[in-house]
CSV table of N, CA and C in Angstrom, one decimal:
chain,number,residue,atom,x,y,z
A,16,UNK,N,-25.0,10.3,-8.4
A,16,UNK,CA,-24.5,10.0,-7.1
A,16,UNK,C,-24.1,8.6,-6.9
A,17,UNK,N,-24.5,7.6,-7.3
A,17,UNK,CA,-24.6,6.0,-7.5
A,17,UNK,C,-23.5,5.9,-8.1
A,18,UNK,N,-23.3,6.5,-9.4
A,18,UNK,CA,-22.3,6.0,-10.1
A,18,UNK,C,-20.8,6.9,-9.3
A,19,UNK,N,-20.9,7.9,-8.8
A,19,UNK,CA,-19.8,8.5,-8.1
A,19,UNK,C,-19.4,7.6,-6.9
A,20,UNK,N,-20.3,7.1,-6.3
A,20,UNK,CA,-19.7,6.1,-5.1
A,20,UNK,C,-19.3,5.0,-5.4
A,21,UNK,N,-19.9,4.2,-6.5
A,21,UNK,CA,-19.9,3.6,-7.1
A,21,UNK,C,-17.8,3.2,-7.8
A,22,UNK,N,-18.2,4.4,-8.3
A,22,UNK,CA,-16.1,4.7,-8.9
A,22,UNK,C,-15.0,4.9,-8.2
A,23,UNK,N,-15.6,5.2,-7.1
A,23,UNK,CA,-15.2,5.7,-5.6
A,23,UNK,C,-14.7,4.4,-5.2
A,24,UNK,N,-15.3,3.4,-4.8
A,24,UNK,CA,-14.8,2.0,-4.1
A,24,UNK,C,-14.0,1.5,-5.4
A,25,UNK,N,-14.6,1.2,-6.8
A,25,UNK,CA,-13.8,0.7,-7.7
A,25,UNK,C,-11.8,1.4,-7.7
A,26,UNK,N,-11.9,2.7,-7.4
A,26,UNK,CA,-10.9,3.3,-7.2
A,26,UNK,C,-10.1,2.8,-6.0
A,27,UNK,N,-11.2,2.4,-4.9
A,27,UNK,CA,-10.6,2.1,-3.7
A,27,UNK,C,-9.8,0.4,-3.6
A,28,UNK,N,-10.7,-0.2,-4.7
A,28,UNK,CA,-10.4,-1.7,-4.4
A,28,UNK,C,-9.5,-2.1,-5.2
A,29,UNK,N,-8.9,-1.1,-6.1
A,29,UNK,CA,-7.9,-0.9,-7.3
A,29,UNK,C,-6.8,-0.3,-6.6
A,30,UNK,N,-6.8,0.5,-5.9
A,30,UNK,CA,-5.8,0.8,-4.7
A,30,UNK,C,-5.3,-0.3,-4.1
A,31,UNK,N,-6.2,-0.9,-3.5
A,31,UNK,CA,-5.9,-2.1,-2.1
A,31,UNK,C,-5.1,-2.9,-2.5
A,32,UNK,N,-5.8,-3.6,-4.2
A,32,UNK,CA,-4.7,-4.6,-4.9
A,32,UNK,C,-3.7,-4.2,-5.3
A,33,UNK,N,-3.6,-2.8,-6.2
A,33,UNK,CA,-1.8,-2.7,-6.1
A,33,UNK,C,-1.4,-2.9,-5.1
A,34,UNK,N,-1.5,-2.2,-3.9
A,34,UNK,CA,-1.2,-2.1,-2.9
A,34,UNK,C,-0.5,-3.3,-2.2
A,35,UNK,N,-1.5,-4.4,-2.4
A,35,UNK,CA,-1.5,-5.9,-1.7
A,35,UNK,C,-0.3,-6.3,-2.8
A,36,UNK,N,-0.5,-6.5,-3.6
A,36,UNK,CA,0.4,-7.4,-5.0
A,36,UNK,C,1.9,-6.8,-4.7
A,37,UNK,N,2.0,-5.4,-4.4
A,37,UNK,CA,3.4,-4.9,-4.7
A,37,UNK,C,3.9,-4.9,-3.4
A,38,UNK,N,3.3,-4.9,-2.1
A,38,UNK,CA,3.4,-5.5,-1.2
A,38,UNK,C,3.7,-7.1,-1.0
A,39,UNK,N,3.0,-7.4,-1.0
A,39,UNK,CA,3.2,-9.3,-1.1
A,39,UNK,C,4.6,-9.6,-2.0
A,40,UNK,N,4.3,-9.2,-4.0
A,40,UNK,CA,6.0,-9.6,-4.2
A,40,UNK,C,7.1,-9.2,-3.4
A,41,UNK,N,7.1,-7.5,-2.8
A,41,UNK,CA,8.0,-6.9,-2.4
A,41,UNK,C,8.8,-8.0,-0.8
A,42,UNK,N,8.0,-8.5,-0.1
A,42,UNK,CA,7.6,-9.3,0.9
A,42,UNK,C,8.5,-10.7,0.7
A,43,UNK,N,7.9,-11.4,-0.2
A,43,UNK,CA,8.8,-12.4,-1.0
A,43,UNK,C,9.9,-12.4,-1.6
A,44,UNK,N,10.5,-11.1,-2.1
A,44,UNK,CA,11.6,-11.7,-2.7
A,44,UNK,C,12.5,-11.0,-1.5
A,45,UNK,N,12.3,-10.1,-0.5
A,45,UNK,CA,13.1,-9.7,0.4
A,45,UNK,C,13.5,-10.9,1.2
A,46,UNK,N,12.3,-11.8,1.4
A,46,UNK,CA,12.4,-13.1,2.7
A,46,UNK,C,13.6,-13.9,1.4
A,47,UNK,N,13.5,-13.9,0.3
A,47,UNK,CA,14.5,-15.0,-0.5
A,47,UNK,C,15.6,-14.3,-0.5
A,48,UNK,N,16.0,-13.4,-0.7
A,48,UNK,CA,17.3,-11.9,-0.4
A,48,UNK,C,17.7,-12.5,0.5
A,49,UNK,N,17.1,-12.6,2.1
A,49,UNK,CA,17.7,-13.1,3.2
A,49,UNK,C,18.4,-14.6,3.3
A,50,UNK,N,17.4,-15.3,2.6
A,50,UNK,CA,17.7,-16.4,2.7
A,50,UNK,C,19.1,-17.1,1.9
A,51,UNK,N,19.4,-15.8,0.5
A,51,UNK,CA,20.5,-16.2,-0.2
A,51,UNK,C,21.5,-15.3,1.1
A,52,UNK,N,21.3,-14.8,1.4
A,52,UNK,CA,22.8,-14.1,2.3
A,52,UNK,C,23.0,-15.2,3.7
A,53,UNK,N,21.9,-16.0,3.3
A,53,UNK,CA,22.6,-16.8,4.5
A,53,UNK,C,23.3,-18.1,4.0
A,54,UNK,N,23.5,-17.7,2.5
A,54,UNK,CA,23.9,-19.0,1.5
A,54,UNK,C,22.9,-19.8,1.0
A,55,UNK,N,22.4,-20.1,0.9
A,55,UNK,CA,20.6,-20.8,0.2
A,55,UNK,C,20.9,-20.4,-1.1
A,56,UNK,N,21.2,-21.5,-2.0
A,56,UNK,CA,21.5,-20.8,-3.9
A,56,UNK,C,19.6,-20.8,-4.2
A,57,UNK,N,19.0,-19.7,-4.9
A,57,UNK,CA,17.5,-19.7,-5.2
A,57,UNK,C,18.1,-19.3,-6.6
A,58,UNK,N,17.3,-19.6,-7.4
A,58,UNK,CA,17.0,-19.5,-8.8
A,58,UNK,C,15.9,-18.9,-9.3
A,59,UNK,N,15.6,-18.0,-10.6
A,59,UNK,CA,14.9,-17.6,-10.7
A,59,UNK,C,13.7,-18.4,-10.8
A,60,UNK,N,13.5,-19.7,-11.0
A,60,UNK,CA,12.3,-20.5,-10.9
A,60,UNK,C,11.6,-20.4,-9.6
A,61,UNK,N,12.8,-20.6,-8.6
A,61,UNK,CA,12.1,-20.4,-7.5
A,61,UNK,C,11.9,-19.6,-6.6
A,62,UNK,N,12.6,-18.3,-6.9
A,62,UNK,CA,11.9,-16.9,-6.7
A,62,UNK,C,10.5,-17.1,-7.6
A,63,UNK,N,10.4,-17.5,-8.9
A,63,UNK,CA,9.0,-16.9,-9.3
A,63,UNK,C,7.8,-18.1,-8.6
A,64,UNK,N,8.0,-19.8,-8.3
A,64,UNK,CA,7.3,-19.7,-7.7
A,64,UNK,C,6.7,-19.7,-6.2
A,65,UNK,N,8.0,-19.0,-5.5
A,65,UNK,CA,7.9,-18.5,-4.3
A,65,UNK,C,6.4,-17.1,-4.8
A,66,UNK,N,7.1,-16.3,-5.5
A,66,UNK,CA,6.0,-15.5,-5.7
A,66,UNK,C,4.7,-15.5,-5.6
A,67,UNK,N,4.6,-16.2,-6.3
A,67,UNK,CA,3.2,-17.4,-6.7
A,67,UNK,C,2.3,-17.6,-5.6
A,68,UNK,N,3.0,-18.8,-4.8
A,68,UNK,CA,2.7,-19.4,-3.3
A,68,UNK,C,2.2,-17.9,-2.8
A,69,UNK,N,3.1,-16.7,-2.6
A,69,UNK,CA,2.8,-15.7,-1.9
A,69,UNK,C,1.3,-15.1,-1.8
A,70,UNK,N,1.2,-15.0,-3.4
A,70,UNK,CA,0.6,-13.6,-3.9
A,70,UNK,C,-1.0,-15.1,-3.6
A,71,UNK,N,-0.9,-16.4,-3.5
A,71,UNK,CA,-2.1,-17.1,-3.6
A,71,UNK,C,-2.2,-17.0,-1.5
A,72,UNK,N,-1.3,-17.3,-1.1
A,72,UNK,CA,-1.1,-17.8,0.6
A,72,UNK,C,-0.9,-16.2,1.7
A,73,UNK,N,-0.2,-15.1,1.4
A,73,UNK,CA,0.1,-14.1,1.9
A,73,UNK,C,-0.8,-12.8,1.3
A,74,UNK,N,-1.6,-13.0,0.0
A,74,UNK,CA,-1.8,-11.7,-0.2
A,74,UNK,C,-3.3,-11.3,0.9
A,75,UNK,N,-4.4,-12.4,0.9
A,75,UNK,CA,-5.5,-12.1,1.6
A,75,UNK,C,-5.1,-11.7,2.8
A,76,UNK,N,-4.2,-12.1,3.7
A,76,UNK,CA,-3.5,-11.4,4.9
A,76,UNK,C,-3.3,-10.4,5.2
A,77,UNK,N,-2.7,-9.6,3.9
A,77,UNK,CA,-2.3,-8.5,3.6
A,77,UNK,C,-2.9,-7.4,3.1
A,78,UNK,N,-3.9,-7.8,2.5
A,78,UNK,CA,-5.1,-7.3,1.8
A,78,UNK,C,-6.1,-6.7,3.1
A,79,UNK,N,-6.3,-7.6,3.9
A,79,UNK,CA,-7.2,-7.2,4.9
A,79,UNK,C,-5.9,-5.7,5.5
A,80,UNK,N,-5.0,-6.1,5.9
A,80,UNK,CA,-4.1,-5.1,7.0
A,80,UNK,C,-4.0,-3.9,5.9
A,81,UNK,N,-3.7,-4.0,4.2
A,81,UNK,CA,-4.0,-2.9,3.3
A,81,UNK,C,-5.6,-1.6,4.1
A,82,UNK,N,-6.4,-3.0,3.6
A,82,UNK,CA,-7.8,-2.5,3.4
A,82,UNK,C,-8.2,-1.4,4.9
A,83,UNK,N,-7.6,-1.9,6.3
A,83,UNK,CA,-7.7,-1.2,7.1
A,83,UNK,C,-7.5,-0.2,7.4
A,84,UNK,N,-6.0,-0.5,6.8
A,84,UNK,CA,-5.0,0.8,6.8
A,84,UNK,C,-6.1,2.1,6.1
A,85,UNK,N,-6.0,1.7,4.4
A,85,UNK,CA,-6.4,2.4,3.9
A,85,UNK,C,-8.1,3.3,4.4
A,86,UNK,N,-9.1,2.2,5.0
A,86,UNK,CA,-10.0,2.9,5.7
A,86,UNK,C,-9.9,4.0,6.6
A,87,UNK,N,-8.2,4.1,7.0
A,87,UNK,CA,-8.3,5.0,8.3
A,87,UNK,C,-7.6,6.1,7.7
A,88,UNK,N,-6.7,5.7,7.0
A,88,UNK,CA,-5.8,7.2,6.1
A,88,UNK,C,-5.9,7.7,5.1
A,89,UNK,N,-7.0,7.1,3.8
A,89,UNK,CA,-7.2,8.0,3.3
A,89,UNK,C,-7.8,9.1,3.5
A,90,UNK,N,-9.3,9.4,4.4
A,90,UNK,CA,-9.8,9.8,4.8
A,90,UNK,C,-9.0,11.0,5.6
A,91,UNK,N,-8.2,10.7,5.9
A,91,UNK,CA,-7.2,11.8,6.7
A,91,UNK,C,-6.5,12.5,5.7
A,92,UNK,N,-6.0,11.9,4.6
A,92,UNK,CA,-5.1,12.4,3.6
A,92,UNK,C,-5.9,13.4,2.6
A,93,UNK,N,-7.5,12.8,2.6
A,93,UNK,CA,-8.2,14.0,1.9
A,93,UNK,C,-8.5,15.1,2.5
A,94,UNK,N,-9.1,15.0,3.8
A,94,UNK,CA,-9.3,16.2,4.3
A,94,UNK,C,-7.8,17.1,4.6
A,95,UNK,N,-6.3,16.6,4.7
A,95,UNK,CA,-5.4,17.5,4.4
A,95,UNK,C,-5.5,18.0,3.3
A,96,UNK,N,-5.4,16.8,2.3
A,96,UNK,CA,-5.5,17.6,1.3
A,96,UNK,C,-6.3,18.8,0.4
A,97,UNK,N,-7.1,19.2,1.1
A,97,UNK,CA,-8.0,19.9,1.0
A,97,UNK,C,-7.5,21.7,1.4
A,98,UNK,N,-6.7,21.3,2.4
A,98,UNK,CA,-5.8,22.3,2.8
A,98,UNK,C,-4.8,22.5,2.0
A,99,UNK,N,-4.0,21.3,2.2
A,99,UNK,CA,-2.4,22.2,1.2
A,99,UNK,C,-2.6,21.4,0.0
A,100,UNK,N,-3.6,21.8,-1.1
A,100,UNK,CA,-4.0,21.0,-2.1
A,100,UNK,C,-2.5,20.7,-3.1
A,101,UNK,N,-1.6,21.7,-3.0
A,101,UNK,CA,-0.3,21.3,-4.3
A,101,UNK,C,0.1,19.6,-3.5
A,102,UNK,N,0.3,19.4,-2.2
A,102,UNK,CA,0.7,18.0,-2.0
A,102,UNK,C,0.2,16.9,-1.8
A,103,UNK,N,-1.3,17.0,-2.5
A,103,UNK,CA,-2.3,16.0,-2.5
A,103,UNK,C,-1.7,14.6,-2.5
A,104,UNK,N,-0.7,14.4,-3.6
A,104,UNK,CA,0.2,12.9,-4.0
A,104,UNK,C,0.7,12.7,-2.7
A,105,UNK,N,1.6,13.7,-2.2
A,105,UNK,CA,2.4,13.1,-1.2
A,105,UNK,C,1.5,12.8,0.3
A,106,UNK,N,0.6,13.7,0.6
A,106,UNK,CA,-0.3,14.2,1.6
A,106,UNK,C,-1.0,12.2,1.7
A,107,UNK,N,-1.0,12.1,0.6
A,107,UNK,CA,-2.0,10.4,0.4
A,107,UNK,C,-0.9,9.5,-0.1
A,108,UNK,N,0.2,9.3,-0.1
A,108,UNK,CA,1.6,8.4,-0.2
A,108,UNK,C,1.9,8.2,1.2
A,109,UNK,N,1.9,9.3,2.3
A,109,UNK,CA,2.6,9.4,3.8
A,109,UNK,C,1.5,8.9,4.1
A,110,UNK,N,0.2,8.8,4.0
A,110,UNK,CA,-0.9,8.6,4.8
A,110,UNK,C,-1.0,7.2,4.5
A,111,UNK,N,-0.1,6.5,3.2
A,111,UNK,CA,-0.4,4.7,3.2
A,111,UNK,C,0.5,4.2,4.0
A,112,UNK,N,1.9,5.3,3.3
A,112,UNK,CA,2.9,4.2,4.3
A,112,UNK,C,3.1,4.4,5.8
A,113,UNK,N,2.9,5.5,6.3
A,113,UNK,CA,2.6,5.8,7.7
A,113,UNK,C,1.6,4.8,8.3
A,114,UNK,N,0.3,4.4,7.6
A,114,UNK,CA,-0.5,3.6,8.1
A,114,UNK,C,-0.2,2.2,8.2
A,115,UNK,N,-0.1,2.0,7.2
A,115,UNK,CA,0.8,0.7,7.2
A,115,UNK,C,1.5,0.4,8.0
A,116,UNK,N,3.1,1.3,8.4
A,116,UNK,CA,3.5,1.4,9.9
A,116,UNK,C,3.0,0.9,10.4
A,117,UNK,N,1.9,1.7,10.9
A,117,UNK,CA,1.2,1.2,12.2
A,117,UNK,C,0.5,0.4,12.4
A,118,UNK,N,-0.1,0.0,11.3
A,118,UNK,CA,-0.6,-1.5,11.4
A,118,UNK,C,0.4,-2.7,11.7
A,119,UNK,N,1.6,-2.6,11.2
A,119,UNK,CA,2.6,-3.8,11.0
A,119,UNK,C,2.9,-3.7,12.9
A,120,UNK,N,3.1,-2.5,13.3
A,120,UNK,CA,3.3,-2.7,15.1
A,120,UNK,C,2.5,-2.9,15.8
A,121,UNK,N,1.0,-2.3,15.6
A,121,UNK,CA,0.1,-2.9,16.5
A,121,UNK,C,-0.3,-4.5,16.1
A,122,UNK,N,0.0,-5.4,14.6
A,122,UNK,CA,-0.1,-6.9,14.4
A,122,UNK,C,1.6,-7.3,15.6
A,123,UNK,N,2.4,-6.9,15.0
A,123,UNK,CA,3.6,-7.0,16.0
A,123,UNK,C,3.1,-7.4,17.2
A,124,UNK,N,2.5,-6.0,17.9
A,124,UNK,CA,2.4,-6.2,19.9
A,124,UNK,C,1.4,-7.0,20.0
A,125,UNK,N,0.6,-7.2,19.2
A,125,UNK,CA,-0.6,-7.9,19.6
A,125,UNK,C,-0.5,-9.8,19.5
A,126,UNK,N,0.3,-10.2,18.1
A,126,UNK,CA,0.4,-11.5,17.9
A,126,UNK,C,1.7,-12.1,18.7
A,127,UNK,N,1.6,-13.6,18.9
A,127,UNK,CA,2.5,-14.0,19.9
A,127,UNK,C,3.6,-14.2,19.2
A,128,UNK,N,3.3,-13.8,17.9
A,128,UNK,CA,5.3,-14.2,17.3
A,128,UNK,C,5.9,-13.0,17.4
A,129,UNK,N,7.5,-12.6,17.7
A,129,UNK,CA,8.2,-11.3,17.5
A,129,UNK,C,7.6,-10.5,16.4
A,130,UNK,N,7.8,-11.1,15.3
A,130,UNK,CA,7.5,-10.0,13.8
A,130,UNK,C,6.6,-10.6,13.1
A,131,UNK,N,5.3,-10.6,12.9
A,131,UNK,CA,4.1,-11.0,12.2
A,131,UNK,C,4.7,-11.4,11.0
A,132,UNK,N,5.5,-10.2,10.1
A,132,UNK,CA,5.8,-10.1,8.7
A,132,UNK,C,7.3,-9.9,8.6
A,133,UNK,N,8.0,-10.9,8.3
A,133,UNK,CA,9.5,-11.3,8.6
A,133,UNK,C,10.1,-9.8,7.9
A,134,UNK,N,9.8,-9.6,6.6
A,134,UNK,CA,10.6,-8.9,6.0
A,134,UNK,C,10.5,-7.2,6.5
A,135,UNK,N,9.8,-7.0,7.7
A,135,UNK,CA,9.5,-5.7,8.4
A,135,UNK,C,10.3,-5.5,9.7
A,136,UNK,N,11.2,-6.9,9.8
A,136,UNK,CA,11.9,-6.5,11.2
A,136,UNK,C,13.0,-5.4,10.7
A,137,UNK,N,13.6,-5.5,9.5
A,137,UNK,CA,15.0,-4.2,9.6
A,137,UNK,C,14.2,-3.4,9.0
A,138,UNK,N,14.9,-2.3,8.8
A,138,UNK,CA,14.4,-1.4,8.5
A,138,UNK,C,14.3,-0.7,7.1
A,139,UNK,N,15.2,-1.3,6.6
A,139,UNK,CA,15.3,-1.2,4.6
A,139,UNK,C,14.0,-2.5,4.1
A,140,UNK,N,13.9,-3.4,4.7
A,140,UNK,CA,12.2,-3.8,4.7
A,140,UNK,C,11.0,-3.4,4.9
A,141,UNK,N,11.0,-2.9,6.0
A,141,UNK,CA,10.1,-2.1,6.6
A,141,UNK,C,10.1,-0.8,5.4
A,142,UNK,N,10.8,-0.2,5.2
A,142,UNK,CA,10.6,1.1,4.3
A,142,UNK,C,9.9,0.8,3.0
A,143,UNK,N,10.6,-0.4,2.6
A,143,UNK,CA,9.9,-1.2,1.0
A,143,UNK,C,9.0,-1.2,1.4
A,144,UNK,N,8.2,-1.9,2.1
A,144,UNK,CA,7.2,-2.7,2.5
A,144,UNK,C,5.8,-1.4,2.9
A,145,UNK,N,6.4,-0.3,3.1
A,145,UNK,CA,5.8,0.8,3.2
A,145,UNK,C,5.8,2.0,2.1
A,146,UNK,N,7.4,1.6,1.4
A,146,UNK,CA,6.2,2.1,0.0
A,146,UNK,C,6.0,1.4,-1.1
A,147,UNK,N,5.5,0.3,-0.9
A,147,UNK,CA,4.3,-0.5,-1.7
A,147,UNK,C,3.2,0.4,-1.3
A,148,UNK,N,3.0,0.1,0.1
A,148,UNK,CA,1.5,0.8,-0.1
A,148,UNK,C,1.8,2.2,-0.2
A,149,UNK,N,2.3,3.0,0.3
A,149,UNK,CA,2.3,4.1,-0.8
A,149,UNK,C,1.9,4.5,-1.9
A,150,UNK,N,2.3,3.1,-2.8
A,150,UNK,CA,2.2,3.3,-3.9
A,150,UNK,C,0.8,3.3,-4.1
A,151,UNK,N,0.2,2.4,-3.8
A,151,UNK,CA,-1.2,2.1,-3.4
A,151,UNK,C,-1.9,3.5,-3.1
A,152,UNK,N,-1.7,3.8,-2.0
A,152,UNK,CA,-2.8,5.3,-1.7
A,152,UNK,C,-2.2,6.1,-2.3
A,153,UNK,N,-1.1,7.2,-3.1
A,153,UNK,CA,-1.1,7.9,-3.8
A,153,UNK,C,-1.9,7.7,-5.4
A,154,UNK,N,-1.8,6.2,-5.9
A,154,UNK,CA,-2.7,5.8,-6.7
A,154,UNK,C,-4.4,5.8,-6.5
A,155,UNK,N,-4.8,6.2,-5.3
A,155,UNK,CA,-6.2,6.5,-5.1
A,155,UNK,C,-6.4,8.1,-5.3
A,156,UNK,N,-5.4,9.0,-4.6
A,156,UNK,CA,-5.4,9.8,-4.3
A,156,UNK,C,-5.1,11.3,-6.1
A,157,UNK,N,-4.5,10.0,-6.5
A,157,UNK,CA,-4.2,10.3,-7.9
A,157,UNK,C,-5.7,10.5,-8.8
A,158,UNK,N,-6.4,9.2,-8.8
A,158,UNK,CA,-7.7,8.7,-9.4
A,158,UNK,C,-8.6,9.3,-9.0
A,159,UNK,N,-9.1,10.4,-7.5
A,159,UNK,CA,-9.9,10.5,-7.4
A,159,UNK,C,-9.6,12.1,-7.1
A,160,UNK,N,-8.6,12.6,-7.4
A,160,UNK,CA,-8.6,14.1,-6.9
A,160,UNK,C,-9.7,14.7,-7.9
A,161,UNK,N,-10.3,15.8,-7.0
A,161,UNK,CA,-10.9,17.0,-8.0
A,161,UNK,C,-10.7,17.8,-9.3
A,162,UNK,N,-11.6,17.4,-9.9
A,162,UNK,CA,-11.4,18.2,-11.7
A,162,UNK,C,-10.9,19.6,-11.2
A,163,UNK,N,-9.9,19.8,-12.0
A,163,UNK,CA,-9.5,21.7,-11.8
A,163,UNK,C,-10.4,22.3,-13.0
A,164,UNK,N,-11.2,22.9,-12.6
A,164,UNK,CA,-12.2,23.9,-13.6
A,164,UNK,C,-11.2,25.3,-14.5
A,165,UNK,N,-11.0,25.3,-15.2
A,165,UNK,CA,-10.4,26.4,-15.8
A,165,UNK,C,-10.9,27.3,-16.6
A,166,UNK,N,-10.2,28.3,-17.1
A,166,UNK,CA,-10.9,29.3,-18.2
A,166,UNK,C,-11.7,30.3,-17.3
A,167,UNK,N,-12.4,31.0,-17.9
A,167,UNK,CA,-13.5,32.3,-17.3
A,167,UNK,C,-14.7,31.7,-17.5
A,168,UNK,N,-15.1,31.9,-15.7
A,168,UNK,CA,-16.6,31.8,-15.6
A,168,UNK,C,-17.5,32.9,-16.0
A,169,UNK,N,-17.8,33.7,-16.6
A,169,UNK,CA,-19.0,34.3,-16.5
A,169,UNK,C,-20.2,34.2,-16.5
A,170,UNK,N,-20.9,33.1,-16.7
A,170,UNK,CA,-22.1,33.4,-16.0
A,170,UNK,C,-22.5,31.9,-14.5
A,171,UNK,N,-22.1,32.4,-13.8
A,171,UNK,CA,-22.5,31.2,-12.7
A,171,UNK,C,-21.3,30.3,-12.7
């Protein structure tokens, strides 16, 4: 039982950090995207250590808004999936990025700046930015689905 709960959070905190990392780069190189379309010449040096700065200054930020997310939707995404079990992946992919969503609007309404997270005001950011974590909770959802038992039971 120990060791099942146990692989359970290891699964979950293995989630959060994809989640956070491919978030956070995705985050970074979109804000430098913007910044070359406004003319700003960036280089790969300093795309990689914009990265850097990021993943050390922006990921704990992001980590916590992952981590919450994830507290509230996986739990939703398993007990669907439980139901329509062939869409378990997607059932726990919509339940990161949908969450996430909703996290990024209620940080939105709540904080005094327009957009908490720059790269979430249009909407081809916002989509990236939501499936990072996607990526994230279908990779839990992946890790921790139920063994399929096969073959003939006969006794018990």
């Amino acid at each position: 039982m120990l060791i099942t709960v146990l692989r359970v959070l290891f699964f979950f905190l293995l989630s959060v950090l994809v989640a956070t990392v491919l978030g956070t780069l995705m985050q970074s190189q979109l804000n430098l995207y913007e910044l070359q379309q406004l003319g700003t010449p960036i280089s790969l040096e300093q795309r990689m250590l914009t990265s850097l700065r990021d993943l050390t200054g922006f990921t704990p930020i992001f980590a916590l808004m992952v981590t919450v997310t994830f507290i509230c939707a996986l739990p939703v995404a398993a007990g669907m999936s439980r139901i329509f079990k062939p869409w378990r992946g997607l059932l726990f992919a919509l339940a990161g990025g949908v969450g996430i969503w909703v996290a990024f609007r209620v940080a939105d309404h709540f904080l005094p700046m327009p957009t908490f997270i720059a790269a979430t005001r249009e909407t081809p950011g916002l989509l990236l930015m939501m499936a990072a974590v996607a990526v994230g909770s279908w990779l839990f959802g992946r890790l921790t689905r139920p063994v399929v038992k096969r073959g003939l039971r006969v006794l018990g």
